[in-house]
Coordinates of C-alpha atoms in Angstrom, one line a residue:
M1 CA 0.0 0.0 0.0
A2 CA 2.9 2.4 0.9
N3 CA 4.6 1.7 -2.4
S4 CA 1.4 2.4 -4.3
S5 CA 1.0 5.7 -2.4
G6 CA 4.6 6.6 -3.2
S7 CA 4.2 5.8 -6.9
C8 CA 1.2 8.2 -7.1
K9 CA 3.2 10.9 -5.4
N10 CA 6.1 10.4 -7.8
K11 CA 3.7 10.7 -10.8
R12 CA 2.4 14.0 -9.5
W13 CA 5.9 15.4 -9.4
S14 CA 7.2 14.0 -12.7
L15 CA 7.0 14.9 -16.3
N16 CA 7.9 11.4 -17.5
G17 CA 6.2 10.6 -20.8
M18 CA 5.3 14.2 -21.6
T19 CA 6.3 16.3 -24.6
A20 CA 7.2 20.0 -24.6
L21 CA 8.0 22.8 -27.0
V22 CA 10.1 25.7 -25.6
T23 CA 10.9 28.6 -27.8
G24 CA 14.3 30.3 -27.5
G25 CA 16.0 27.5 -25.6
T26 CA 19.7 28.2 -26.2
K27 CA 20.2 31.0 -23.7
G28 CA 19.2 32.4 -20.4
I29 CA 15.8 31.5 -19.0
G30 CA 14.8 29.4 -22.0
H31 CA 17.9 27.3 -21.7
A32 CA 17.2 26.6 -18.0
I33 CA 13.6 25.7 -18.8
V34 CA 14.7 23.2 -21.5
E35 CA 17.1 21.5 -19.1
E36 CA 14.7 21.4 -16.1
L37 CA 11.8 20.0 -18.1
A38 CA 14.1 17.3 -19.6
E39 CA 15.6 16.5 -16.3
F40 CA 12.1 15.8 -15.0
G41 CA 11.5 13.3 -17.8
A42 CA 10.0 15.3 -20.6
R43 CA 11.0 15.0 -24.3
V44 CA 11.7 18.6 -25.3
H45 CA 11.8 20.3 -28.7
T46 CA 13.3 23.8 -28.8
C47 CA 14.1 26.4 -31.4
A48 CA 16.3 29.5 -31.9
R49 CA 17.5 31.5 -34.9
N50 CA 21.2 30.5 -34.6
E51 CA 21.9 26.9 -35.7
S52 CA 25.5 26.8 -34.4
E53 CA 24.2 27.7 -30.9
L54 CA 21.5 25.1 -31.1
E55 CA 24.0 22.4 -32.2
A56 CA 26.4 23.3 -29.3
C57 CA 23.5 23.1 -26.8
K58 CA 22.4 19.8 -28.4
C59 CA 25.8 18.3 -27.9
N60 CA 25.7 19.3 -24.2
W61 CA 22.2 17.9 -23.7
D62 CA 23.2 14.6 -25.3
T63 CA 26.1 14.4 -22.9
K64 CA 23.7 14.8 -20.0
G65 CA 21.4 12.2 -21.4
L66 CA 18.5 14.7 -21.9
Q67 CA 16.0 14.1 -24.7
V68 CA 16.1 17.4 -26.6
S69 CA 15.6 18.0 -30.3
Y70 CA 15.6 21.3 -32.1
S71 CA 14.6 23.4 -35.1
V72 CA 16.0 26.6 -36.5
C73 CA 13.2 29.1 -36.3
D74 CA 12.7 32.9 -36.1
V75 CA 9.4 33.0 -34.2
S76 CA 8.7 36.6 -35.4
S77 CA 8.1 35.0 -38.9
R78 CA 4.6 33.5 -39.4
A79 CA 5.8 31.1 -42.1
Q80 CA 8.6 29.8 -39.8
R81 CA 6.2 29.4 -36.9
E82 CA 3.9 27.2 -39.0
K83 CA 6.9 25.1 -40.2
L84 CA 8.0 24.8 -36.5
M85 CA 4.7 23.4 -35.4
E86 CA 4.6 21.0 -38.3
A87 CA 7.9 19.6 -37.2
V88 CA 6.7 19.4 -33.6
S89 CA 3.5 17.6 -34.6
S90 CA 5.5 15.1 -36.7
E91 CA 8.0 14.4 -33.9
F92 CA 5.4 14.0 -31.2
N93 CA 2.7 12.2 -33.3
G94 CA 0.2 15.0 -33.3
K95 CA 0.2 15.6 -29.5
L96 CA 1.9 18.1 -27.3
D97 CA 1.7 18.3 -23.5
I98 CA 3.6 21.6 -22.8
L99 CA 4.1 24.8 -24.8
V100 CA 6.5 27.4 -23.3
N101 CA 6.3 30.7 -25.2
N102 CA 9.7 32.0 -24.0
V103 CA 11.0 34.2 -26.8
G104 CA 10.8 37.9 -26.3
T105 CA 12.8 41.1 -27.0
C106 CA 13.0 44.6 -25.5
I107 CA 13.9 48.0 -26.9
V108 CA 14.5 50.6 -24.2
K109 CA 13.8 54.2 -25.2
P110 CA 11.2 56.9 -24.4
T111 CA 7.7 56.4 -25.8
T112 CA 7.9 59.4 -28.1
E113 CA 11.0 58.1 -29.8
F114 CA 9.7 54.7 -30.9
T115 CA 9.5 54.3 -34.7
A116 CA 6.8 52.3 -36.6
E117 CA 9.4 49.7 -37.4
E118 CA 10.4 49.2 -33.8
Y119 CA 6.8 49.0 -32.8
A120 CA 6.2 46.3 -35.4
V121 CA 9.3 44.3 -34.2
L122 CA 8.3 44.3 -30.6
M123 CA 4.7 43.4 -31.3
A124 CA 5.6 40.6 -33.8
T125 CA 8.2 39.1 -31.5
N126 CA 6.6 39.4 -28.1
L127 CA 2.8 39.3 -28.7
E128 CA 1.9 38.1 -32.2
S129 CA 4.3 35.1 -32.1
T130 CA 2.9 34.0 -28.8
Y131 CA -0.7 34.4 -29.9
H132 CA -0.1 32.5 -33.2
L133 CA 1.9 29.7 -31.6
N134 CA -1.0 29.2 -29.1
Q135 CA -3.4 28.9 -32.0
L136 CA -1.2 26.4 -33.9
A137 CA -0.5 24.4 -30.8
H138 CA -4.1 24.2 -29.7
P139 CA -5.1 21.0 -31.5
L140 CA -1.9 19.2 -30.3
L141 CA -2.5 20.3 -26.7
K142 CA -6.1 19.3 -26.9
A143 CA -5.2 15.9 -28.3
S144 CA -2.8 15.2 -25.4
G145 CA -5.7 15.5 -22.9
R146 CA -3.5 17.4 -20.4
G147 CA -2.3 20.5 -22.3
N148 CA -0.3 23.2 -20.5
I149 CA 0.8 26.6 -21.8
I150 CA 3.3 28.9 -20.1
L151 CA 3.6 32.4 -21.3
M152 CA 6.8 34.2 -20.3
S153 CA 5.9 37.7 -19.2
S154 CA 7.6 40.3 -17.0
V155 CA 6.9 42.3 -13.9
G156 CA 6.8 45.1 -16.4
G157 CA 3.4 43.8 -17.5
V158 CA 2.2 44.0 -13.9
V159 CA 3.6 47.3 -12.5
S160 CA 5.5 50.2 -14.0
V161 CA 9.2 49.6 -13.8
N162 CA 10.5 52.3 -16.1
V163 CA 11.9 50.0 -18.7
S164 CA 9.9 50.6 -21.9
S165 CA 6.2 51.4 -22.3
L166 CA 5.9 49.3 -25.4
Y167 CA 7.7 46.3 -23.9
S168 CA 5.5 46.6 -20.8
A169 CA 2.4 46.8 -23.0
T170 CA 3.2 43.6 -24.8
K171 CA 3.8 41.8 -21.5
G172 CA 0.6 43.2 -20.0
A173 CA -1.3 41.8 -23.0
I174 CA 0.4 38.4 -22.5
N175 CA -0.9 38.3 -18.9
Q176 CA -4.4 39.1 -20.0
L177 CA -4.1 36.5 -22.8
A178 CA -3.3 33.9 -20.2
K179 CA -6.4 34.7 -18.3
N180 CA -8.7 34.6 -21.4
L181 CA -7.2 31.3 -22.8
A182 CA -7.3 29.7 -19.4
C183 CA -11.1 30.2 -19.4
E184 CA -11.7 29.6 -23.1
W185 CA -9.7 26.4 -23.3
A186 CA -10.4 24.9 -19.9
K187 CA -13.1 22.7 -21.6
D188 CA -10.3 21.2 -23.7
D189 CA -8.2 20.4 -20.6
I190 CA -5.6 23.0 -21.3
R191 CA -4.2 25.1 -18.5
V192 CA -2.6 28.5 -19.2
N193 CA -0.5 30.6 -16.9
S194 CA 2.0 33.4 -17.3
V195 CA 5.3 33.8 -15.4
A196 CA 6.6 37.3 -14.8
P197 CA 10.2 37.6 -13.8
W198 CA 12.0 40.7 -12.5
F199 CA 15.7 41.1 -13.3
I200 CA 17.2 37.6 -13.8
R201 CA 20.9 37.0 -14.4
T202 CA 21.0 36.2 -18.2
P203 CA 23.2 37.3 -21.1
L204 CA 20.7 40.0 -22.1
A205 CA 20.3 41.3 -18.5
D206 CA 24.0 41.4 -18.0
T207 CA 24.4 44.0 -20.7
V208 CA 22.8 46.5 -18.2
L209 CA 23.7 44.9 -14.9
C210 CA 27.4 45.3 -15.7
D211 CA 26.9 48.9 -14.7
K212 CA 27.6 48.8 -10.9
E213 CA 25.4 51.8 -10.1
Y214 CA 22.5 50.4 -12.1
L215 CA 22.9 47.0 -10.4
E216 CA 22.8 48.7 -7.0
K217 CA 19.6 50.5 -7.9
V218 CA 17.9 47.3 -9.0
E219 CA 19.1 45.4 -5.8
G220 CA 18.0 48.4 -3.7
R221 CA 14.4 48.2 -5.1
T222 CA 14.3 44.4 -4.5
P223 CA 13.3 43.2 -1.0
L224 CA 15.6 40.2 -1.3
G225 CA 18.4 42.5 -2.2
R226 CA 19.7 40.6 -5.2
I227 CA 19.2 39.6 -8.8
G228 CA 17.3 36.4 -9.6
E229 CA 18.9 33.3 -11.1
V230 CA 17.5 31.4 -14.2
E231 CA 16.9 28.3 -12.2
E232 CA 14.6 30.2 -9.9
V233 CA 12.3 30.8 -12.9
S234 CA 12.7 27.4 -14.6
S235 CA 11.7 25.6 -11.3
L236 CA 8.4 27.5 -11.2
V237 CA 7.7 26.8 -14.9
T238 CA 8.4 23.1 -14.4
F239 CA 6.2 22.9 -11.3
L240 CA 3.3 24.6 -13.3
C241 CA 3.6 21.9 -15.9
M242 CA 3.4 19.0 -13.4
P243 CA 0.2 17.1 -12.4
A244 CA 0.8 18.5 -8.9
A245 CA -0.2 21.9 -10.3
S246 CA -3.3 20.6 -12.0
Y247 CA -5.7 23.2 -10.4
I248 CA -3.6 26.2 -11.2
T249 CA -4.7 28.1 -14.3
G250 CA -5.2 31.7 -15.4
Q251 CA -2.6 33.1 -13.1
T252 CA 0.3 35.6 -13.5
I253 CA 3.0 34.6 -11.0
C254 CA 5.8 37.0 -10.4
V255 CA 9.4 35.8 -9.8
D256 CA 10.7 39.0 -8.5
G257 CA 12.3 38.8 -5.1
G258 CA 9.3 40.6 -3.6
L259 CA 9.4 43.6 -5.9
T260 CA 5.8 43.8 -6.8
T261 CA 4.7 43.1 -3.2
E262 CA 7.0 45.7 -1.6
R263 CA 6.7 48.3 -4.3
F264 CA 3.9 50.4 -2.7
R265 CA 5.9 50.7 0.6
H266 CA 9.1 51.7 -1.3
A267 CA 7.1 54.3 -3.3
V268 CA 5.6 55.9 -0.2
V269 CA 9.1 56.3 1.4
E270 CA 10.6 57.7 -1.8
E271 CA 7.7 60.1 -2.4
L272 CA 7.8 61.6 1.1
A273 CA 11.6 61.9 0.9
Q274 CA 11.5 63.5 -2.5
F275 CA 9.2 66.2 -1.1
G276 CA 11.6 67.0 1.6
A277 CA 10.5 64.9 4.6
R278 CA 12.9 63.2 6.9
V279 CA 11.7 59.6 6.9
H280 CA 12.2 56.8 9.5
K281 CA 11.4 53.4 7.9
C282 CA 11.4 50.1 9.8
A283 CA 11.4 46.4 8.8
R284 CA 12.5 43.1 10.2
N285 CA 15.1 42.2 7.5
E286 CA 18.4 43.9 8.2
F287 CA 19.8 42.9 4.8
E288 CA 16.8 44.4 3.0
L289 CA 17.1 47.6 5.0
E290 CA 20.8 48.0 4.2
A291 CA 20.1 47.6 0.5
C292 CA 17.4 50.3 0.7
K293 CA 19.7 52.6 2.7
R294 CA 22.5 52.4 0.0
N295 CA 20.0 53.1 -2.7
R296 CA 18.4 56.1 -1.0
E297 CA 21.7 57.6 0.1
M298 CA 22.7 57.7 -3.6
K299 CA 19.6 59.7 -4.3
G300 CA 20.3 62.1 -1.4
F301 CA 17.2 61.2 0.6
Q302 CA 17.1 61.6 4.4
V303 CA 15.9 58.2 5.4
S304 CA 16.9 56.2 8.5
Y305 CA 16.3 52.5 9.0
P306 CA 15.8 50.8 12.4
I307 CA 15.1 47.1 12.6
C308 CA 11.7 46.3 14.1
D309 CA 9.2 43.5 14.1
V310 CA 6.0 45.5 14.6
T311 CA 4.1 42.3 15.7
S312 CA 6.1 42.6 18.9
R313 CA 4.7 45.1 21.5
E314 CA 8.1 45.6 23.1
Q315 CA 9.7 46.4 19.7
R316 CA 6.9 48.8 18.8
E317 CA 7.5 50.7 22.0
K318 CA 11.3 50.7 21.4
L319 CA 10.7 52.0 17.8
M320 CA 8.6 54.9 19.0
E321 CA 11.2 55.8 21.6
N322 CA 13.7 55.9 18.8
V323 CA 11.4 58.0 16.6
S324 CA 10.7 60.5 19.5
S325 CA 14.4 60.8 20.2
K326 CA 15.3 61.3 16.5
F327 CA 12.6 63.9 15.8
N328 CA 12.8 65.7 19.1
G329 CA 9.5 64.5 20.4
K330 CA 7.5 65.5 17.4
L331 CA 6.1 63.5 14.4
N332 CA 4.1 65.0 11.4
I333 CA 3.3 61.8 9.5
L334 CA 2.7 58.2 10.4
V335 CA 2.1 55.7 7.6
R336 CA 1.2 52.1 8.5
S337 CA 2.1 50.0 5.5
I338 CA 2.7 46.6 7.1
Y339 CA 0.1 44.0 6.1

């Protein structure tokens, strides 16, 4: 009986026998997703534009004993997307369990400076390709009886992060697409979720994170005080594709070190300081406070950071003694943002 129970648990946390298509699998998050899905037993087909990079990855995957095949494909091309799905259908006998729409690009510039050509490139690569691949994959996913779609989004599609209005618009659309498809295709036993990372250490992100000042700003805005790793995204994607996640659909899940949760509290502190207030901001996490302190000192803000767990009566009293001493027994503003 125990062995039977263990076997059921193992199946819930396994991808054995499943098939997957991951776009953009030679670098960064896409590469990590390909490897993790394959390590959990899935047969994976991936694509990219550069054949030499695909071949190099394939040699590495073969060495690890992973079942991964590939196609050369530029997903911004409608004809190449159709050819890609024909190859996938042929390889997996007309069925597909998992589709991970990972490919995306970003152009960073002010809204007023975008050209019509740049608009077309971002829309074709980020949104149109995702929409069309979902359409093409639908009959294969339905045929599997357990279809699963993951749309790679960004926290830029959830909150404003001052990256690019157009990029953020495409990611916001992807998040809404996940919600709509989750409802529309539920009857076909297809689940759809979007995954929204913050800054993750990838070759693309490294082009901006190599700037020490910029890196410190990013870390300062992130409650965990660091950049994410690709494996921290691929593990979530893999979980969402497992039978263990069979009741999760229509969700946008952020992998952001707490950024989207903490953003309101950060915004309040910065806004008050920008308007000239001296601010005293408490939290339990000393590492987080130090990261915030460095970031705000660079901006010239007058902010101090005591450690305090406000669930403790004793620490609340100590905090207020500290505030009274610092501000000479007077306080103009009290904001309670703990929840």
